[in-house]
CSV table of N, CA, C and O in Angstrom, one decimal:
chain,number,residue,atom,x,y,z
A,1,MET,N,10.9,-20.9,-3.2
A,1,MET,CA,10.3,-19.8,-3.8
A,1,MET,C,8.9,-19.6,-3.2
A,1,MET,O,8.2,-20.6,-2.9
A,2,LYS,N,8.5,-18.3,-3.1
A,2,LYS,CA,7.1,-18.0,-2.8
A,2,LYS,C,6.6,-17.2,-3.9
A,2,LYS,O,7.2,-16.2,-4.4
A,3,ALA,N,5.4,-17.5,-4.5
A,3,ALA,CA,4.9,-16.8,-5.6
A,3,ALA,C,3.4,-16.5,-5.3
A,3,ALA,O,2.7,-17.3,-4.6
A,4,PHE,N,2.9,-15.4,-5.8
A,4,PHE,CA,1.6,-14.9,-5.5
A,4,PHE,C,0.9,-14.4,-6.7
A,4,PHE,O,1.5,-14.0,-7.6
A,5,ARG,N,-0.5,-14.5,-6.7
A,5,ARG,CA,-1.3,-13.9,-7.8
A,5,ARG,C,-2.1,-12.8,-7.2
A,5,ARG,O,-2.8,-13.0,-6.2
A,6,LEU,N,-2.1,-11.7,-7.9
A,6,LEU,CA,-2.8,-10.5,-7.3
A,6,LEU,C,-4.3,-10.8,-7.2
A,6,LEU,O,-4.9,-10.4,-6.2
A,7,ASP,N,-4.9,-11.5,-8.1
A,7,ASP,CA,-6.3,-11.8,-8.0
A,7,ASP,C,-6.7,-12.6,-6.8
A,7,ASP,O,-7.7,-12.4,-6.1
A,8,GLU,N,-5.8,-13.6,-6.5
A,8,GLU,CA,-6.0,-14.4,-5.3
A,8,GLU,C,-5.8,-13.6,-4.0
A,8,GLU,O,-6.5,-13.7,-3.0
A,9,LEU,N,-4.8,-12.7,-4.0
A,9,LEU,CA,-4.6,-11.8,-2.8
A,9,LEU,C,-5.7,-10.9,-2.6
A,9,LEU,O,-6.2,-10.7,-1.5
A,10,GLU,N,-6.2,-10.3,-3.7
A,10,GLU,CA,-7.4,-9.4,-3.6
A,10,GLU,C,-8.6,-10.2,-3.0
A,10,GLU,O,-9.3,-9.7,-2.2
A,11,ALA,N,-8.8,-11.4,-3.5
A,11,ALA,CA,-10.0,-12.2,-3.0
A,11,ALA,C,-9.8,-12.5,-1.5
A,11,ALA,O,-10.8,-12.4,-0.7
A,12,GLU,N,-8.6,-12.8,-1.1
A,12,GLU,CA,-8.3,-13.1,0.3
A,12,GLU,C,-8.5,-11.9,1.2
A,12,GLU,O,-9.1,-11.9,2.3
A,13,ARG,N,-8.0,-10.7,0.7
A,13,ARG,CA,-8.1,-9.5,1.4
A,13,ARG,C,-9.6,-9.1,1.6
A,13,ARG,O,-10.1,-8.8,2.6
A,14,ALA,N,-10.4,-9.2,0.5
A,14,ALA,CA,-11.8,-8.9,0.5
A,14,ALA,C,-12.6,-9.9,1.5
A,14,ALA,O,-13.5,-9.5,2.2
A,15,ALA,N,-12.2,-11.2,1.5
A,15,ALA,CA,-12.9,-12.1,2.3
A,15,ALA,C,-12.6,-11.8,3.8
A,15,ALA,O,-13.5,-12.1,4.7
A,16,ASN,N,-11.5,-11.2,4.1
A,16,ASN,CA,-11.1,-10.9,5.5
A,16,ASN,C,-11.7,-9.5,5.9
A,16,ASN,O,-11.5,-9.0,7.0
A,17,GLU,N,-12.3,-8.8,4.9
A,17,GLU,CA,-13.0,-7.6,5.1
A,17,GLU,C,-12.1,-6.5,5.7
A,17,GLU,O,-12.5,-5.7,6.6
A,18,GLY,N,-10.8,-6.5,5.3
A,18,GLY,CA,-9.9,-5.5,5.7
A,18,GLY,C,-9.3,-4.7,4.5
A,18,GLY,O,-9.3,-5.3,3.4
A,19,ALA,N,-8.8,-3.5,4.8
A,19,ALA,CA,-8.1,-2.8,3.7
A,19,ALA,C,-6.7,-3.3,3.4
A,19,ALA,O,-6.2,-3.0,2.3
A,20,TYR,N,-6.1,-4.0,4.4
A,20,TYR,CA,-4.7,-4.4,4.2
A,20,TYR,C,-4.6,-5.9,4.5
A,20,TYR,O,-5.1,-6.4,5.4
A,21,LEU,N,-3.8,-6.5,3.6
A,21,LEU,CA,-3.5,-8.0,3.7
A,21,LEU,C,-2.0,-8.1,3.6
A,21,LEU,O,-1.4,-7.9,2.5
A,22,GLN,N,-1.3,-8.5,4.7
A,22,GLN,CA,0.1,-8.8,4.7
A,22,GLN,C,0.2,-10.2,4.2
A,22,GLN,O,-0.4,-11.1,4.7
A,23,PHE,N,0.9,-10.4,3.1
A,23,PHE,CA,1.0,-11.8,2.5
A,23,PHE,C,2.4,-12.4,2.5
A,23,PHE,O,2.6,-13.5,2.2
A,24,LEU,N,3.4,-11.6,2.9
A,24,LEU,CA,4.8,-12.0,2.9
A,24,LEU,C,5.5,-11.3,4.1
A,24,LEU,O,5.4,-10.1,4.2
A,25,ARG,N,6.1,-12.1,4.9
A,25,ARG,CA,6.9,-11.5,6.0
A,25,ARG,C,8.2,-12.3,6.1
A,25,ARG,O,8.2,-13.5,6.3
A,26,GLU,N,9.3,-11.6,6.0
A,26,GLU,CA,10.6,-12.2,6.1
A,26,GLU,C,11.4,-11.4,7.1
A,26,GLU,O,11.0,-10.4,7.6
A,27,ARG,N,12.7,-11.8,7.3
A,27,ARG,CA,13.5,-11.1,8.3
A,27,ARG,C,13.7,-9.6,8.1
A,27,ARG,O,13.6,-8.9,9.0
A,28,ASN,N,13.9,-9.2,6.8
A,28,ASN,CA,14.2,-7.8,6.5
A,28,ASN,C,13.1,-7.0,5.8
A,28,ASN,O,13.3,-5.8,5.6
A,29,MET,N,12.0,-7.7,5.6
A,29,MET,CA,10.9,-6.9,4.9
A,29,MET,C,9.6,-7.7,5.0
A,29,MET,O,9.5,-8.9,5.4
A,30,SER,N,8.5,-6.9,4.7
A,30,SER,CA,7.2,-7.6,4.6
A,30,SER,C,6.5,-6.9,3.4
A,30,SER,O,6.8,-5.8,3.0
A,31,VAL,N,5.5,-7.6,2.8
A,31,VAL,CA,4.8,-7.1,1.7
A,31,VAL,C,3.3,-7.4,1.9
A,31,VAL,O,2.9,-8.4,2.4
A,32,GLY,N,2.5,-6.4,1.5
A,32,GLY,CA,1.1,-6.5,1.6
A,32,GLY,C,0.4,-5.8,0.5
A,32,GLY,O,1.0,-5.1,-0.3
A,33,LEU,N,-0.9,-6.1,0.5
A,33,LEU,CA,-1.8,-5.5,-0.5
A,33,LEU,C,-2.7,-4.5,0.2
A,33,LEU,O,-3.4,-4.9,1.2
A,34,TYR,N,-2.8,-3.2,-0.2
A,34,TYR,CA,-3.6,-2.2,0.4
A,34,TYR,C,-4.7,-1.8,-0.5
A,34,TYR,O,-4.4,-1.6,-1.7
A,35,ALA,N,-5.9,-1.7,-0.1
A,35,ALA,CA,-7.0,-1.4,-1.0
A,35,ALA,C,-7.8,-0.2,-0.4
A,35,ALA,O,-8.2,-0.3,0.8
A,36,LEU,N,-8.1,0.8,-1.2
A,36,LEU,CA,-9.0,1.9,-0.8
A,36,LEU,C,-9.9,2.1,-2.0
A,36,LEU,O,-9.4,2.3,-3.1
A,37,ASP,N,-11.2,2.0,-1.8
A,37,ASP,CA,-12.2,2.2,-2.9
A,37,ASP,C,-12.3,3.7,-3.2
A,37,ASP,O,-12.0,4.6,-2.3
A,38,ALA,N,-12.8,4.0,-4.4
A,38,ALA,CA,-13.0,5.4,-4.8
A,38,ALA,C,-13.8,6.2,-3.7
A,38,ALA,O,-14.8,5.7,-3.2
A,39,GLY,N,-13.3,7.3,-3.4
A,39,GLY,CA,-14.0,8.2,-2.4
A,39,GLY,C,-13.6,7.8,-0.9
A,39,GLY,O,-14.1,8.5,0.0
A,40,ALA,N,-12.9,6.8,-0.7
A,40,ALA,CA,-12.6,6.3,0.7
A,40,ALA,C,-11.6,7.3,1.4
A,40,ALA,O,-10.9,8.1,0.7
A,41,HIS,N,-11.6,7.2,2.7
A,41,HIS,CA,-10.7,7.9,3.5
A,41,HIS,C,-9.5,7.0,3.9
A,41,HIS,O,-9.8,5.9,4.3
A,42,ASP,N,-8.3,7.5,3.8
A,42,ASP,CA,-7.1,6.7,4.2
A,42,ASP,C,-6.8,7.0,5.6
A,42,ASP,O,-6.4,8.1,6.0
A,43,PRO,N,-6.9,6.0,6.5
A,43,PRO,CA,-6.7,6.3,8.0
A,43,PRO,C,-5.3,6.1,8.4
A,43,PRO,O,-5.0,6.1,9.6
A,44,GLN,N,-4.3,6.0,7.5
A,44,GLN,CA,-2.9,5.7,8.0
A,44,GLN,C,-2.3,6.7,8.9
A,44,GLN,O,-2.6,7.9,8.8
A,45,LYS,N,-1.5,6.3,9.7
A,45,LYS,CA,-0.6,7.1,10.6
A,45,LYS,C,0.8,6.8,10.2
A,45,LYS,O,1.1,5.7,9.5
A,46,PRO,N,1.8,7.6,10.5
A,46,PRO,CA,3.2,7.3,10.2
A,46,PRO,C,3.6,6.0,10.7
A,46,PRO,O,3.2,5.6,11.8
A,47,HIS,N,4.5,5.3,10.0
A,47,HIS,CA,5.0,4.0,10.4
A,47,HIS,C,6.4,4.1,10.9
A,47,HIS,O,7.1,5.0,10.6
A,48,ASN,N,6.8,3.1,11.6
A,48,ASN,CA,8.2,3.0,12.1
A,48,ASN,C,9.2,2.4,11.1
A,48,ASN,O,10.3,2.3,11.4
A,49,GLN,N,8.7,2.1,9.9
A,49,GLN,CA,9.5,1.4,8.9
A,49,GLN,C,9.5,2.3,7.6
A,49,GLN,O,8.5,3.0,7.4
A,50,ASP,N,10.5,2.2,6.8
A,50,ASP,CA,10.5,2.7,5.5
A,50,ASP,C,9.5,1.9,4.7
A,50,ASP,O,9.3,0.7,5.0
A,51,GLU,N,8.9,2.5,3.7
A,51,GLU,CA,7.9,1.7,2.9
A,51,GLU,C,8.0,2.2,1.4
A,51,GLU,O,8.3,3.4,1.2
A,52,VAL,N,7.6,1.3,0.6
A,52,VAL,CA,7.5,1.6,-0.9
A,52,VAL,C,6.1,1.2,-1.3
A,52,VAL,O,5.7,0.0,-1.0
A,53,TYR,N,5.4,2.1,-2.0
A,53,TYR,CA,4.2,1.8,-2.6
A,53,TYR,C,4.3,1.6,-4.1
A,53,TYR,O,5.0,2.4,-4.8
A,54,PHE,N,3.7,0.5,-4.6
A,54,PHE,CA,3.6,0.3,-6.1
A,54,PHE,C,2.2,0.2,-6.4
A,54,PHE,O,1.5,-0.7,-5.9
A,55,VAL,N,1.7,1.1,-7.2
A,55,VAL,CA,0.2,1.2,-7.5
A,55,VAL,C,0.0,0.2,-8.6
A,55,VAL,O,0.5,0.3,-9.7
A,56,VAL,N,-0.9,-0.8,-8.3
A,56,VAL,CA,-1.3,-1.9,-9.2
A,56,VAL,C,-2.4,-1.4,-10.1
A,56,VAL,O,-2.5,-1.7,-11.3
A,57,SER,N,-3.4,-0.7,-9.5
A,57,SER,CA,-4.5,-0.1,-10.2
A,57,SER,C,-5.1,1.0,-9.5
A,57,SER,O,-4.9,1.2,-8.2
A,58,GLY,N,-5.9,1.8,-10.2
A,58,GLY,CA,-6.6,2.9,-9.6
A,58,GLY,C,-5.9,4.3,-9.8
A,58,GLY,O,-4.9,4.3,-10.4
A,59,ARG,N,-6.6,5.3,-9.3
A,59,ARG,CA,-6.1,6.7,-9.4
A,59,ARG,C,-6.4,7.4,-8.1
A,59,ARG,O,-7.4,7.3,-7.5
A,60,ALA,N,-5.4,8.2,-7.7
A,60,ALA,CA,-5.5,9.0,-6.4
A,60,ALA,C,-4.4,10.0,-6.4
A,60,ALA,O,-3.6,10.1,-7.3
A,61,GLN,N,-4.4,10.7,-5.3
A,61,GLN,CA,-3.2,11.6,-4.9
A,61,GLN,C,-2.7,11.0,-3.7
A,61,GLN,O,-3.4,10.4,-2.9
A,62,ILE,N,-1.4,11.3,-3.5
A,62,ILE,CA,-0.7,10.9,-2.2
A,62,ILE,C,0.0,12.1,-1.7
A,62,ILE,O,0.7,12.8,-2.5
A,63,THR,N,-0.1,12.4,-0.4
A,63,THR,CA,0.7,13.4,0.2
A,63,THR,C,1.7,12.7,1.1
A,63,THR,O,1.3,11.9,2.0
A,64,VAL,N,3.0,13.0,1.0
A,64,VAL,CA,4.0,12.5,1.9
A,64,VAL,C,4.8,13.7,2.4
A,64,VAL,O,5.4,14.5,1.7
A,65,GLY,N,4.7,13.9,3.7
A,65,GLY,CA,5.2,15.1,4.3
A,65,GLY,C,4.4,16.3,3.8
A,65,GLY,O,3.2,16.4,3.9
A,66,MET,N,5.1,17.2,3.1
A,66,MET,CA,4.5,18.4,2.5
A,66,MET,C,4.4,18.3,1.0
A,66,MET,O,4.0,19.3,0.4
A,67,GLU,N,4.7,17.2,0.4
A,67,GLU,CA,4.6,17.0,-1.0
A,67,GLU,C,3.5,16.1,-1.5
A,67,GLU,O,3.2,15.1,-0.8
A,68,THR,N,2.8,16.6,-2.5
A,68,THR,CA,1.6,15.8,-3.1
A,68,THR,C,1.9,15.5,-4.5
A,68,THR,O,2.4,16.3,-5.3
A,69,THR,N,1.5,14.3,-4.9
A,69,THR,CA,1.6,13.9,-6.4
A,69,THR,C,0.4,13.0,-6.7
A,69,THR,O,-0.2,12.4,-5.8
A,70,HIS,N,0.1,13.0,-8.0
A,70,HIS,CA,-0.9,12.1,-8.5
A,70,HIS,C,-0.3,10.7,-8.7
A,70,HIS,O,0.9,10.6,-9.0
A,71,VAL,N,-1.0,9.6,-8.4
A,71,VAL,CA,-0.6,8.3,-8.6
A,71,VAL,C,-1.6,7.5,-9.4
A,71,VAL,O,-2.8,7.8,-9.3
A,72,ALA,N,-1.1,6.6,-10.2
A,72,ALA,CA,-2.0,5.7,-11.0
A,72,ALA,C,-1.2,4.4,-11.2
A,72,ALA,O,0.0,4.3,-10.8
A,73,ARG,N,-1.8,3.5,-12.0
A,73,ARG,CA,-1.1,2.2,-12.3
A,73,ARG,C,0.3,2.4,-12.7
A,73,ARG,O,0.6,3.2,-13.6
A,74,GLY,N,1.2,1.7,-12.0
A,74,GLY,CA,2.7,1.8,-12.4
A,74,GLY,C,3.4,2.8,-11.5
A,74,GLY,O,4.7,2.8,-11.6
A,75,SER,N,2.8,3.7,-10.7
A,75,SER,CA,3.5,4.6,-9.9
A,75,SER,C,4.2,3.9,-8.7
A,75,SER,O,3.6,3.0,-8.2
A,76,VAL,N,5.3,4.4,-8.4
A,76,VAL,CA,6.1,3.9,-7.2
A,76,VAL,C,6.4,5.1,-6.4
A,76,VAL,O,6.9,6.1,-6.8
A,77,VAL,N,6.1,5.0,-5.1
A,77,VAL,CA,6.4,6.1,-4.1
A,77,VAL,C,7.1,5.5,-2.9
A,77,VAL,O,6.7,4.5,-2.3
A,78,TYR,N,8.2,6.2,-2.5
A,78,TYR,CA,8.9,5.9,-1.3
A,78,TYR,C,8.5,6.8,-0.2
A,78,TYR,O,8.4,8.0,-0.4
A,79,VAL,N,8.3,6.2,1.0
A,79,VAL,CA,7.9,7.0,2.2
A,79,VAL,C,8.9,6.6,3.3
A,79,VAL,O,8.9,5.5,3.8
A,80,PRO,N,9.7,7.6,3.8
A,80,PRO,CA,10.6,7.3,4.9
A,80,PRO,C,9.9,7.0,6.2
A,80,PRO,O,8.8,7.5,6.4
A,81,ALA,N,10.5,6.3,7.0
A,81,ALA,CA,9.9,6.0,8.3
A,81,ALA,C,9.6,7.2,9.1
A,81,ALA,O,10.3,8.2,9.0
A,82,GLY,N,8.4,7.2,9.8
A,82,GLY,CA,8.1,8.4,10.6
A,82,GLY,C,7.4,9.5,9.9
A,82,GLY,O,7.0,10.5,10.6
A,83,VAL,N,7.3,9.5,8.6
A,83,VAL,CA,6.8,10.7,7.8
A,83,VAL,C,5.3,10.5,7.6
A,83,VAL,O,4.9,9.4,7.2
A,84,ALA,N,4.5,11.5,7.9
A,84,ALA,CA,3.1,11.5,7.7
A,84,ALA,C,2.8,11.3,6.2
A,84,ALA,O,3.4,12.0,5.4
A,85,HIS,N,1.8,10.5,5.9
A,85,HIS,CA,1.4,10.3,4.5
A,85,HIS,C,0.0,9.7,4.4
A,85,HIS,O,-0.5,9.0,5.3
A,86,LYS,N,-0.7,10.1,3.3
A,86,LYS,CA,-2.0,9.6,3.1
A,86,LYS,C,-2.4,9.6,1.6
A,86,LYS,O,-1.9,10.5,0.9
A,87,PHE,N,-3.2,8.7,1.2
A,87,PHE,CA,-3.8,8.7,-0.1
A,87,PHE,C,-5.1,9.5,0.0
A,87,PHE,O,-5.7,9.5,1.0
A,88,HIS,N,-5.4,10.3,-1.0
A,88,HIS,CA,-6.6,11.1,-0.9
A,88,HIS,C,-7.1,11.4,-2.4
A,88,HIS,O,-6.4,11.0,-3.3
A,89,HIS,N,-8.3,12.0,-2.5
A,89,HIS,CA,-8.9,12.2,-3.8
A,89,HIS,C,-8.8,11.0,-4.7
A,89,HIS,O,-8.3,11.0,-5.8
A,90,ILE,N,-9.3,9.9,-4.1
A,90,ILE,CA,-9.2,8.6,-4.7
A,90,ILE,C,-10.4,8.5,-5.7
A,90,ILE,O,-11.5,8.4,-5.3
A,91,SER,N,-10.0,8.6,-7.0
A,91,SER,CA,-11.1,8.7,-8.0
A,91,SER,C,-11.4,7.4,-8.7
A,91,SER,O,-12.4,7.2,-9.3
A,92,GLU,N,-10.5,6.4,-8.5
A,92,GLU,CA,-10.8,5.0,-9.0
A,92,GLU,C,-10.2,4.1,-7.9
A,92,GLU,O,-9.2,4.3,-7.3
A,93,ASP,N,-11.0,2.9,-7.7
A,93,ASP,CA,-10.6,2.0,-6.7
A,93,ASP,C,-9.1,1.8,-6.7
A,93,ASP,O,-8.5,1.4,-7.8
A,94,LEU,N,-8.4,1.9,-5.6
A,94,LEU,CA,-6.9,1.9,-5.5
A,94,LEU,C,-6.4,0.6,-4.9
A,94,LEU,O,-6.9,0.1,-3.9
A,95,ARG,N,-5.5,-0.1,-5.6
A,95,ARG,CA,-4.9,-1.3,-5.1
A,95,ARG,C,-3.4,-1.1,-5.2
A,95,ARG,O,-2.8,-0.8,-6.3
A,96,VAL,N,-2.7,-1.3,-4.1
A,96,VAL,CA,-1.3,-0.9,-3.9
A,96,VAL,C,-0.6,-2.0,-3.2
A,96,VAL,O,-1.0,-2.5,-2.2
A,97,LEU,N,0.6,-2.4,-3.8
A,97,LEU,CA,1.5,-3.3,-3.1
A,97,LEU,C,2.4,-2.4,-2.2
A,97,LEU,O,2.8,-1.4,-2.6
A,98,VAL,N,2.5,-2.9,-0.9
A,98,VAL,CA,3.3,-2.1,0.0
A,98,VAL,C,4.4,-3.0,0.5
A,98,VAL,O,4.2,-4.1,1.0
A,99,VAL,N,5.6,-2.4,0.5
A,99,VAL,CA,6.8,-3.1,1.0
A,99,VAL,C,7.3,-2.4,2.2
A,99,VAL,O,7.6,-1.2,2.1
A,100,PHE,N,7.4,-3.0,3.3
A,100,PHE,CA,7.9,-2.4,4.6
A,100,PHE,C,9.3,-3.0,4.8
A,100,PHE,O,9.5,-4.2,4.7
A,101,SER,N,10.2,-2.1,5.2
A,101,SER,CA,11.5,-2.6,5.7
A,101,SER,C,12.0,-1.8,6.8
A,101,SER,O,12.1,-0.5,6.7
A,102,PRO,N,12.3,-2.4,8.0
A,102,PRO,CA,12.1,-3.8,8.3
A,102,PRO,C,10.6,-4.2,8.3
A,102,PRO,O,9.8,-3.3,8.0
A,103,PRO,N,10.2,-5.4,8.5
A,103,PRO,CA,8.8,-5.9,8.4
A,103,PRO,C,7.9,-5.0,9.2
A,103,PRO,O,8.2,-4.6,10.3
A,104,GLY,N,6.7,-4.8,8.6
A,104,GLY,CA,5.6,-4.1,9.3
A,104,GLY,C,4.9,-5.0,10.3
A,104,GLY,O,5.0,-6.2,10.2
A,105,SER,N,4.2,-4.4,11.2
A,105,SER,CA,3.5,-5.2,12.2
A,105,SER,C,2.1,-5.6,11.7
A,105,SER,O,1.6,-5.1,10.8
């Protein structure tokens, strides 16, 4: 078994001074923690993998392709491979679990 605590992952991510921390990589998937502070710009480009976002905390909007929705704690968003997507109008520090399948790079 592999088990993780969000507070420890957030501390590791912050210590590495990056917005993204991949903390699990397996044959068919990878999982990471993505962080964007209030007012930040999301620099993402489309990925070659399907992905699922689970919002742990914060508030923002996300646009996937031509669709936009509000997200907050508990929101789950699926993004197909190759589709443009970005978080924006981040009004509260955003912390998101990201699942890539197959594993992200």
